[in-house]
Short mmCIF file of C-alpha atoms in Angstrom, two decimals:
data_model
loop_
_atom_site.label_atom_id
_atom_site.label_comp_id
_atom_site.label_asym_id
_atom_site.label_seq_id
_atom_site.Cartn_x
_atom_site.Cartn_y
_atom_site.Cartn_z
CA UNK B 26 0.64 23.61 -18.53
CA UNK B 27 -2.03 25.71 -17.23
CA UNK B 28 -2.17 28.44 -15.03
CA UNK B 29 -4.71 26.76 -12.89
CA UNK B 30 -5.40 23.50 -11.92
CA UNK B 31 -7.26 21.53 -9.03
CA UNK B 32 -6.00 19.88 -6.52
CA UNK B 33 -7.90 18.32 -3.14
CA UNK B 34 -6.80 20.90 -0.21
CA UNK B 35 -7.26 19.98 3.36
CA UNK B 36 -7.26 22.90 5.86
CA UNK B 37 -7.44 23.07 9.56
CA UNK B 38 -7.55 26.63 10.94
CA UNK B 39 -8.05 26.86 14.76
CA UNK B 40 -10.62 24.18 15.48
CA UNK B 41 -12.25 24.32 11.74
CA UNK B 42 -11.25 21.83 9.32
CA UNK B 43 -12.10 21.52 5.64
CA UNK B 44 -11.60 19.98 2.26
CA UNK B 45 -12.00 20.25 -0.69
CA UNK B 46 -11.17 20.81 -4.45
CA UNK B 47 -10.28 24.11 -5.37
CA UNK B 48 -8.31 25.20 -8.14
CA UNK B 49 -4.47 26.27 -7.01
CA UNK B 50 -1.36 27.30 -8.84
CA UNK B 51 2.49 26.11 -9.55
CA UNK B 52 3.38 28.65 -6.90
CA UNK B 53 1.15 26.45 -4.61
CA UNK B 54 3.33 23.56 -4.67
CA UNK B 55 6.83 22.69 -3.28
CA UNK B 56 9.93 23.62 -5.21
CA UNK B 57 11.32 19.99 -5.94
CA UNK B 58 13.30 18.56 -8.95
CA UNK B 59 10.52 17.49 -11.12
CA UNK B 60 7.26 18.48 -11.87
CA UNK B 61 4.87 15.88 -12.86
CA UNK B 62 1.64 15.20 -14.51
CA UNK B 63 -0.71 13.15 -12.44
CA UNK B 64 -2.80 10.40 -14.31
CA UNK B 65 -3.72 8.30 -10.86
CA UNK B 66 -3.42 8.48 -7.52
CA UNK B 67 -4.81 6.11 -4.74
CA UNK B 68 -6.38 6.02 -1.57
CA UNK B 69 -4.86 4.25 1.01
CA UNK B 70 -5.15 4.07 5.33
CA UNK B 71 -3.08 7.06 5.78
CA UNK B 72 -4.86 9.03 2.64
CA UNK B 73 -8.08 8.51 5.11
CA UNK B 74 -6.20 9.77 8.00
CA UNK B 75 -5.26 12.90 6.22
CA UNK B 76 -8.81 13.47 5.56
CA UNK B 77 -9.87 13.86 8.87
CA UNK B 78 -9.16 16.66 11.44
CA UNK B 79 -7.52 14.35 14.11
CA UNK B 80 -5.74 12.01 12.07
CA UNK B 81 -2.17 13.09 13.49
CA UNK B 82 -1.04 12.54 10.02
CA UNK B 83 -0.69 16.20 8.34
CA UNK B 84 1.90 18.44 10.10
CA UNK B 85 0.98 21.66 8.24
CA UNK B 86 -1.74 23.26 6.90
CA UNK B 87 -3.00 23.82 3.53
CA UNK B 88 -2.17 20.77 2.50
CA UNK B 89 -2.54 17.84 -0.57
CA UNK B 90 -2.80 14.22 0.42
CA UNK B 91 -2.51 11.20 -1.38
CA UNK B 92 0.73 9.12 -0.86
CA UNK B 93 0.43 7.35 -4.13
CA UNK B 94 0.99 8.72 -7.85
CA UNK B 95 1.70 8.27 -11.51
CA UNK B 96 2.09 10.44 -14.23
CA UNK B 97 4.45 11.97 -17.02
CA UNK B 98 7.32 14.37 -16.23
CA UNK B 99 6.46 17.46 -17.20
CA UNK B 100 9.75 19.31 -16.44
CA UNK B 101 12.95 18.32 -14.82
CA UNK B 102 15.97 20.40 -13.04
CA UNK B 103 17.19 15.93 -12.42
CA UNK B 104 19.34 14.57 -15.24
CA UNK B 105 17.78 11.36 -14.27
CA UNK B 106 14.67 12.39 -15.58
CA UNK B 107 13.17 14.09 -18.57
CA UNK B 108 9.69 15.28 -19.97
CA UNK B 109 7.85 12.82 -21.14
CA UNK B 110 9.31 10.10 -18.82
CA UNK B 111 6.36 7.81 -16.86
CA UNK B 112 7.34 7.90 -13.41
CA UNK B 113 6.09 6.10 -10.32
CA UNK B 114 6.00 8.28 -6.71
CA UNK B 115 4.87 6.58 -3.64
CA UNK B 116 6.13 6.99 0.08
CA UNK B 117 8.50 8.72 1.65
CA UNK B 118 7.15 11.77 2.84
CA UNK B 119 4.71 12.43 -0.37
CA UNK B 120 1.13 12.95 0.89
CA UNK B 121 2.52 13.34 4.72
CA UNK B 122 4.72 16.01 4.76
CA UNK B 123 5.23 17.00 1.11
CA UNK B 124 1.93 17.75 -1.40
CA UNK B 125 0.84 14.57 -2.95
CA UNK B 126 -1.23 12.86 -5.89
CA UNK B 127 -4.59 14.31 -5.08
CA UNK B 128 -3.65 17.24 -7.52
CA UNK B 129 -3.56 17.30 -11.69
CA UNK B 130 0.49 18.39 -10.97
CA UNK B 131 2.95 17.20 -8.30
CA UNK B 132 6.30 18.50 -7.31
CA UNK B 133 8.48 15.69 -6.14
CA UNK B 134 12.30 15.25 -4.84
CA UNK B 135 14.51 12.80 -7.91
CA UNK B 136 15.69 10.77 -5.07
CA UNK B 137 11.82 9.39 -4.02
CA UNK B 138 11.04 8.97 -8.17
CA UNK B 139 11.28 5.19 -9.77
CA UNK B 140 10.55 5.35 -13.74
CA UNK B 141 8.13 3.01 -14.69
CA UNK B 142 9.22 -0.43 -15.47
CA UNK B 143 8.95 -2.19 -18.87
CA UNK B 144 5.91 -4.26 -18.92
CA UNK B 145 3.65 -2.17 -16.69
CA UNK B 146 1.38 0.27 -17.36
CA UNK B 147 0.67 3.90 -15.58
CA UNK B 148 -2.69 2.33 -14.68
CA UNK B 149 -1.40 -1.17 -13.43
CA UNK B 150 1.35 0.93 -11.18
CA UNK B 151 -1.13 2.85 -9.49
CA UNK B 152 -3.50 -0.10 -8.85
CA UNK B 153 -0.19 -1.74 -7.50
CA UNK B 154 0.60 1.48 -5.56
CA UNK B 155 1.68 1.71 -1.23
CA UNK B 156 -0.53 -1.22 -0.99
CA UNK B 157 0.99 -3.57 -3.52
CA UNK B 158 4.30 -2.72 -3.24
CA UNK B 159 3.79 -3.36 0.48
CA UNK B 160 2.73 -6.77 -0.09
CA UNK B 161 5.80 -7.26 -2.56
CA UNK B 162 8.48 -6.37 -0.16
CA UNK B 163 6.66 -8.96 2.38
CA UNK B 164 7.17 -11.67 -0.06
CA UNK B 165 10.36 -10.82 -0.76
CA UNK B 166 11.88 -10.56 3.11
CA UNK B 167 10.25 -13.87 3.77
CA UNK B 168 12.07 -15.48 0.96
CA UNK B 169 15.16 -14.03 1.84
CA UNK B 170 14.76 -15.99 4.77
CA UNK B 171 14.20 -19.21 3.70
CA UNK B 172 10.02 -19.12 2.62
CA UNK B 173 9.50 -21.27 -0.03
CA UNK B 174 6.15 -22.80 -1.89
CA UNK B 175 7.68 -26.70 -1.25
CA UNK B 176 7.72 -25.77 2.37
CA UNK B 177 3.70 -25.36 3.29
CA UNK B 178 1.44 -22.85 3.20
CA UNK B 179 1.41 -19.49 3.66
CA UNK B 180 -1.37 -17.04 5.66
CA UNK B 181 -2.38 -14.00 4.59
CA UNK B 182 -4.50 -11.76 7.13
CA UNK B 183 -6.66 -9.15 6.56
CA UNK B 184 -6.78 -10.68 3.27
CA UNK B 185 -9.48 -8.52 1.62
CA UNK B 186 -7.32 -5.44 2.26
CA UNK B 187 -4.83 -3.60 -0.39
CA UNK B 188 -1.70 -5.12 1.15
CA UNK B 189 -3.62 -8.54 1.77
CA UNK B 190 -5.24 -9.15 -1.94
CA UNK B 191 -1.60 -8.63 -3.35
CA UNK B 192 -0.39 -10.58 -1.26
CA UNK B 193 -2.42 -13.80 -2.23
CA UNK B 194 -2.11 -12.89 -5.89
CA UNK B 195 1.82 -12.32 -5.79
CA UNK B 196 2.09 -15.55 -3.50
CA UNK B 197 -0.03 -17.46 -6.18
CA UNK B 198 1.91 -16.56 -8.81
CA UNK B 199 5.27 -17.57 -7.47
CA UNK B 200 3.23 -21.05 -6.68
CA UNK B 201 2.87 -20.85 -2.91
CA UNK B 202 -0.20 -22.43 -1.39
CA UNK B 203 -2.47 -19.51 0.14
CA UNK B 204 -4.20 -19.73 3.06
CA UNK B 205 -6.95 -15.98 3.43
CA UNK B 206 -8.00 -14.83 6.36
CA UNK B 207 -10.94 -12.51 6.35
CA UNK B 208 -14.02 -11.58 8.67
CA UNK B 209 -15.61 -10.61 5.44
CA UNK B 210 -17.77 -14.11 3.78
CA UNK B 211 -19.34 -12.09 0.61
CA UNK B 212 -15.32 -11.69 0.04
CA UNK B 213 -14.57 -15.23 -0.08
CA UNK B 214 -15.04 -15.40 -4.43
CA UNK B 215 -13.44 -12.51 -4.48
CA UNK B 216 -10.45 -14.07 -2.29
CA UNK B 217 -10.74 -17.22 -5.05
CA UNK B 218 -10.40 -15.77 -7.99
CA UNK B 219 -6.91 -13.93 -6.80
CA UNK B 220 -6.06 -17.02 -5.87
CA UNK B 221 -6.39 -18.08 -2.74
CA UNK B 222 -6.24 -21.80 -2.57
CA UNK B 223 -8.20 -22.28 1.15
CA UNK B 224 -10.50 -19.44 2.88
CA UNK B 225 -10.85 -18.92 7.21
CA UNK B 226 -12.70 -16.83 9.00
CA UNK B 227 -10.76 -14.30 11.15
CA UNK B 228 -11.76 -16.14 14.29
CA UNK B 229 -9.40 -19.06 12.93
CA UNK B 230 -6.32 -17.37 13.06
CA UNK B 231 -7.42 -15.34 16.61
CA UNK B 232 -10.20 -16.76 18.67
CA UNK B 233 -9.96 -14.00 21.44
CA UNK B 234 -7.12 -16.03 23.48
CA UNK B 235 -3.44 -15.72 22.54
CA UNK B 236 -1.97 -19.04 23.07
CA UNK B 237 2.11 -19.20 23.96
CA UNK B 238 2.77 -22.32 21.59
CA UNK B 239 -0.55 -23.60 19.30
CA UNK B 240 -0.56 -25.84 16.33
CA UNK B 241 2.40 -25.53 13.63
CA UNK B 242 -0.53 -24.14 10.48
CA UNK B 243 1.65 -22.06 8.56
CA UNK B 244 5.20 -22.17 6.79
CA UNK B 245 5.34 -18.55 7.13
CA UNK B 246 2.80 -15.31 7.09
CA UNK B 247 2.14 -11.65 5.30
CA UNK B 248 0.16 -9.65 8.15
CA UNK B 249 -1.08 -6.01 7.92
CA UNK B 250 -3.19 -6.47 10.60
CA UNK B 251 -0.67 -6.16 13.39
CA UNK B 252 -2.01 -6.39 17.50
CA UNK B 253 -3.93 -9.63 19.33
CA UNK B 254 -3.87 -11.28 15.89
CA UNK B 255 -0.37 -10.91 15.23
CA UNK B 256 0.57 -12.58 18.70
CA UNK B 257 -1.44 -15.13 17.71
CA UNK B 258 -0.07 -16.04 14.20
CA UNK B 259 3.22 -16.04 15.51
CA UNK B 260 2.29 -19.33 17.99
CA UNK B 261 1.17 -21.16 15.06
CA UNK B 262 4.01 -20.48 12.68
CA UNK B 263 6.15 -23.97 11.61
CA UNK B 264 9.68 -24.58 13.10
CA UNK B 265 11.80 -21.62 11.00
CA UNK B 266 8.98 -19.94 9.60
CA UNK B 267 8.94 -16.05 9.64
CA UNK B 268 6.07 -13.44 9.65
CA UNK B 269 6.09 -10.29 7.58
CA UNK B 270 4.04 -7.66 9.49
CA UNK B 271 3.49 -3.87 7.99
CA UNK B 272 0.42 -2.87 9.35
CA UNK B 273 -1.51 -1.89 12.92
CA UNK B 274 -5.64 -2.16 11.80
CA UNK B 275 -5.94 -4.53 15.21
CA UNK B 276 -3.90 -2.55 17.09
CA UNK B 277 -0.18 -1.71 18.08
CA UNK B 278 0.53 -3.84 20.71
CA UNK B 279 2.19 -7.23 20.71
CA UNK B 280 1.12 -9.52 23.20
CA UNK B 281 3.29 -12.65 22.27
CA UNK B 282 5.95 -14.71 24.31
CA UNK B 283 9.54 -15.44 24.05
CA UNK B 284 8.40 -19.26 23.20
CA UNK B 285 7.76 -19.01 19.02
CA UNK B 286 11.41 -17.31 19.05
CA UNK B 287 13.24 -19.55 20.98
CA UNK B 288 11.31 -22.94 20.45
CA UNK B 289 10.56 -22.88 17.24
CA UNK B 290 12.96 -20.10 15.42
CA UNK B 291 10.44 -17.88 14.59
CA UNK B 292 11.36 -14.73 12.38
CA UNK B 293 8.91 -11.69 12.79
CA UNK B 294 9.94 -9.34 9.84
CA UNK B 295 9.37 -5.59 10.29
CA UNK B 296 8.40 -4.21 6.65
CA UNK B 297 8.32 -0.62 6.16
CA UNK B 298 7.84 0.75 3.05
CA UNK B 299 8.22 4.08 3.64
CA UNK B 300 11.74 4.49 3.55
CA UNK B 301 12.82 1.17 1.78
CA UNK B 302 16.30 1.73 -0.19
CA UNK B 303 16.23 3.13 -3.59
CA UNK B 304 18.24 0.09 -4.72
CA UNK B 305 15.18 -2.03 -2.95
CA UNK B 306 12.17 -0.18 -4.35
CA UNK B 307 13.72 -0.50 -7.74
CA UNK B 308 14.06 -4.30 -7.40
CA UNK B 309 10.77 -5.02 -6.10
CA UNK B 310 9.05 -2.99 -9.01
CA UNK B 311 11.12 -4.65 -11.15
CA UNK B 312 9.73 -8.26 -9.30
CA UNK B 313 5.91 -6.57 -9.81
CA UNK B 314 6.19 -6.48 -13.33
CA UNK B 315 7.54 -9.57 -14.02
CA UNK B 316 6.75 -12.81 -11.90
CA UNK B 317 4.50 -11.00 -9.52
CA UNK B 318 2.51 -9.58 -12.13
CA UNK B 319 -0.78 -10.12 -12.02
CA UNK B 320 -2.66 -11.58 -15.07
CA UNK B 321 -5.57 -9.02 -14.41
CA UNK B 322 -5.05 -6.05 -13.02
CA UNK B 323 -8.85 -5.28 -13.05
CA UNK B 324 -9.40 -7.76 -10.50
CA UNK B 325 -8.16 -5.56 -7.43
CA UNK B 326 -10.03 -2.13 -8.49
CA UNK B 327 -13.02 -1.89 -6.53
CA UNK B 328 -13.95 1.19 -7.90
CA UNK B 329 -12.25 4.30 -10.00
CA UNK B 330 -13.55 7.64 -8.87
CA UNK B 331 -12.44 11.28 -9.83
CA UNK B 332 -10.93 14.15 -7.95
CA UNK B 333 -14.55 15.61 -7.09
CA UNK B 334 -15.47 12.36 -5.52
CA UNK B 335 -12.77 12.01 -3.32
CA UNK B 336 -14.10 14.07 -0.50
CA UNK B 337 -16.87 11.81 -0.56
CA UNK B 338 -15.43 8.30 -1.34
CA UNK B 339 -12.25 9.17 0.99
CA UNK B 340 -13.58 8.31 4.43
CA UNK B 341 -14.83 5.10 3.67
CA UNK B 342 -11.44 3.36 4.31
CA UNK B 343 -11.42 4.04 7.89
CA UNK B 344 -14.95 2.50 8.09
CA UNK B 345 -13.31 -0.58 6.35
CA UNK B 346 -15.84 -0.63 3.79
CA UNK B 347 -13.05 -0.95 1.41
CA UNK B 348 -12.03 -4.57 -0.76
CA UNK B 349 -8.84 -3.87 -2.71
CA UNK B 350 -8.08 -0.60 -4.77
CA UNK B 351 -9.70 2.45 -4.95
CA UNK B 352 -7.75 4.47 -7.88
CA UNK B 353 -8.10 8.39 -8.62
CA UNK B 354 -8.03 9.25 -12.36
CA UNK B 355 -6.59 13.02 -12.52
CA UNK B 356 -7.01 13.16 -16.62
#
C-alpha cells in the first residue's frame, strides 16, 4: 500500500473547526484487526453531524467520519478474514468513535466486519449501507410479529429518505401493499418506480393534532421520522399492528396515549442498528441479497461524488435536500 493516502479529517481546536482532505498515514489510524481497502463509503444523518462543529457526534479530535464502508482486506491479524476478502463495515462505533470510510484505508475491529454476501456486489452493499440495512431490520421485526402482505397495507414515512426508499422497495418485493408518505410532490415518480403502490402527503399521516384513537389505515408501519408524527401513526395502526421506528428527523418526543396499546394491541418496535447482534446483521444481509434485493440498485443513488467533494456535498443532508443514496467512490 502506499505510504500516503487521503482521508477527510475533521478538526476542532478550541473554538476553530475544520475539514478537509489531507493526505495521512497507517500510523494515523487505529490499531484494529484488519486493515481494509475502501472502494465506497456513504453519507448518512450522523456523517452530516460529524461534519459540523456542534454536532455532539465526534468525541475526539482529529478525526475520520463516515459510518458506512466497503472494500477488500488488505491485511488481517483475524483468522476470520484474509486479503483479498470483500467485506462490509457499517455501525457500531465506525465513523463515531473509531476512524471511518471517508479514507482510501480503514482499520476496523473482526467482531463489527460481515463478508460480503453471495449475490451482492461492493457497489450494491454500499448503496444498501446504515440506511438500507436499517430499513431491513424494520421489515424483519414487524414480521416477527405477525406483519404480513394478506393483512393490509403498510406506511412508510419519510419515504423519500435512505431508510424510507428501502423500505418501500424491500416491502414491494416481499409483496406488501405500500402506502409513502412524503412532503416532497416532485418525489412522488420517484416513490413509484420503487414501488410504492399509493402516495400521501405528510399532512395525511400528521395534520398538526395528535388524535388518541383515529381511523384503523395501516396493518403496520416503518418510521424514521420519529416525534408528533410518530404519535400520530400509532392511533391509526389496525387492531395488532406494530410500528418499526429508528429515527428522530421530527423530533424525540412521543406524545401518544396508553389507548393504541391497550385498545387495539399496538406494538411500537425500537430498531437500532447500531449494535444489532452479529448473528442478526448476518441474517438480514443475507435477506438483502436475496428476496429483498432490489432489481436496480441504480434507482436509490442520487448522486456518486468523490472524496474531494465531500466537504462540499456533506452538509446537504441536514438541509434535507437529500432523495435516497449519496455513495463515496474512494478508487
Amino acid at each position: 500500500m502506499k505510504d500516503q493516502f487521503k482521508a477527510l479529517v475533521v478538526d476542532k481546536v478550541n473554538d476553530e473547526f475544520s475539514m478537509n482532505v489531507k493526505n495521512i498515514s497507517l500510523e494515523f489510524l487505529p490499531k484494529s484487526d484488519v486493515l481494509i481497502k475502501v472502494h465506497y463509503s456513504g453519507i448518512n444523518y450522523k456523517d452530516g453531524l460529524a461534519g459540523t462543529p456542534d454536532g455532539k457526534i465526534v468525541r475526539n479530535y482529529p478525526f475520520i467520519p463516515g459510518v458506512d464502508l466497503v472494500g477488500v482486506v488488505v491485511s488481517s491479524n483475524d483468522p476470520r478474514f484474509h486479503e483479498g476478502d470483500e467485506v462490509i463495515a457499517t455501525s457500531y462505533d465506525i465513523g463515531v468513535s473509531h476512524f471511518g470510510g471517508y479514507s482510501e484505508y480503514a482499520s476496523i475491529p473482526g467482531d463489527w466486519i460481515v463478508p460480503l454476501p453471495e449475490n451482492l456486489t461492493l457497489k450494491e452493499a454500499i448503496v444498501v449501507g446504515t440506511a438500507g440495512f436499517t430499513a431491513a431490520l424494520s421489515i424483519q421485526r414487524l414480521e416477527e410479529n405477525g406483519a404480513s402482505p394478506e393483512k393490509g397495507k403498510v406506511l412508510v414515512t419519510g419515504a423519500t429518505g435512505g431508510v424510507g426508499s428501502f423500505a418501500v422497495s424491500f416491502l414491494n418485493s416481499l409483496g406488501y401493499k405500500v402506502e409513502a408518505s412524503t412532503g416532497k410532490e416532485s418525489e412522488y415518480e420517484y416513490l413509484r418506480k420503487l414501488g410504492a403502490h399509493t402516495i400521501i402527503s405528510r399532512d395525511m399521516t400528521y395534520g398538526g393534532k395528535v388524535k388518541a384513537l383515529g381511523t384503523q389505515k395501516w396493518a403496520a408501519a416503518v418510521d424514521p421520522v420519529g416525534g408528533d408524527p410518530l404519535s400520530s401513526v400509532l392511533s391509526q395502526i389496525q387492531y395488532g399492528g406494530s410500528v418499526a421506528v429508528s429515527g428522530l428527523t421530527a423530533g424525540t418526543k412521543l406524545a401518544s396515549t396508553v389507548f393504541p396499546f391497550i385498545l387495539r394491541g399496538v406494538n411500537l418496535l425500537g430498531i437500532d442498528s447500531v449494535y444489532c447482534p452479529m448473528e442478526t446483521r448476518l441474517k438480514i444481509w443475507k435477506r438483502i441479497a436475496t428476496d429483498f434485493k432490489p432489481s436496480n440498485f441504480e434507482d436509490f443513488i442520487s448522486q456518486e461524488i468523490n472524496l474531494n467533494q465531500l466537504p462540499t456535498v456533506l452538509p446537504n443532508i441536514l438541509k434535507g435536500h437529500v432523495r435516497g443514496r449519496t455513495i463515496v467512490k474512494l478508487v
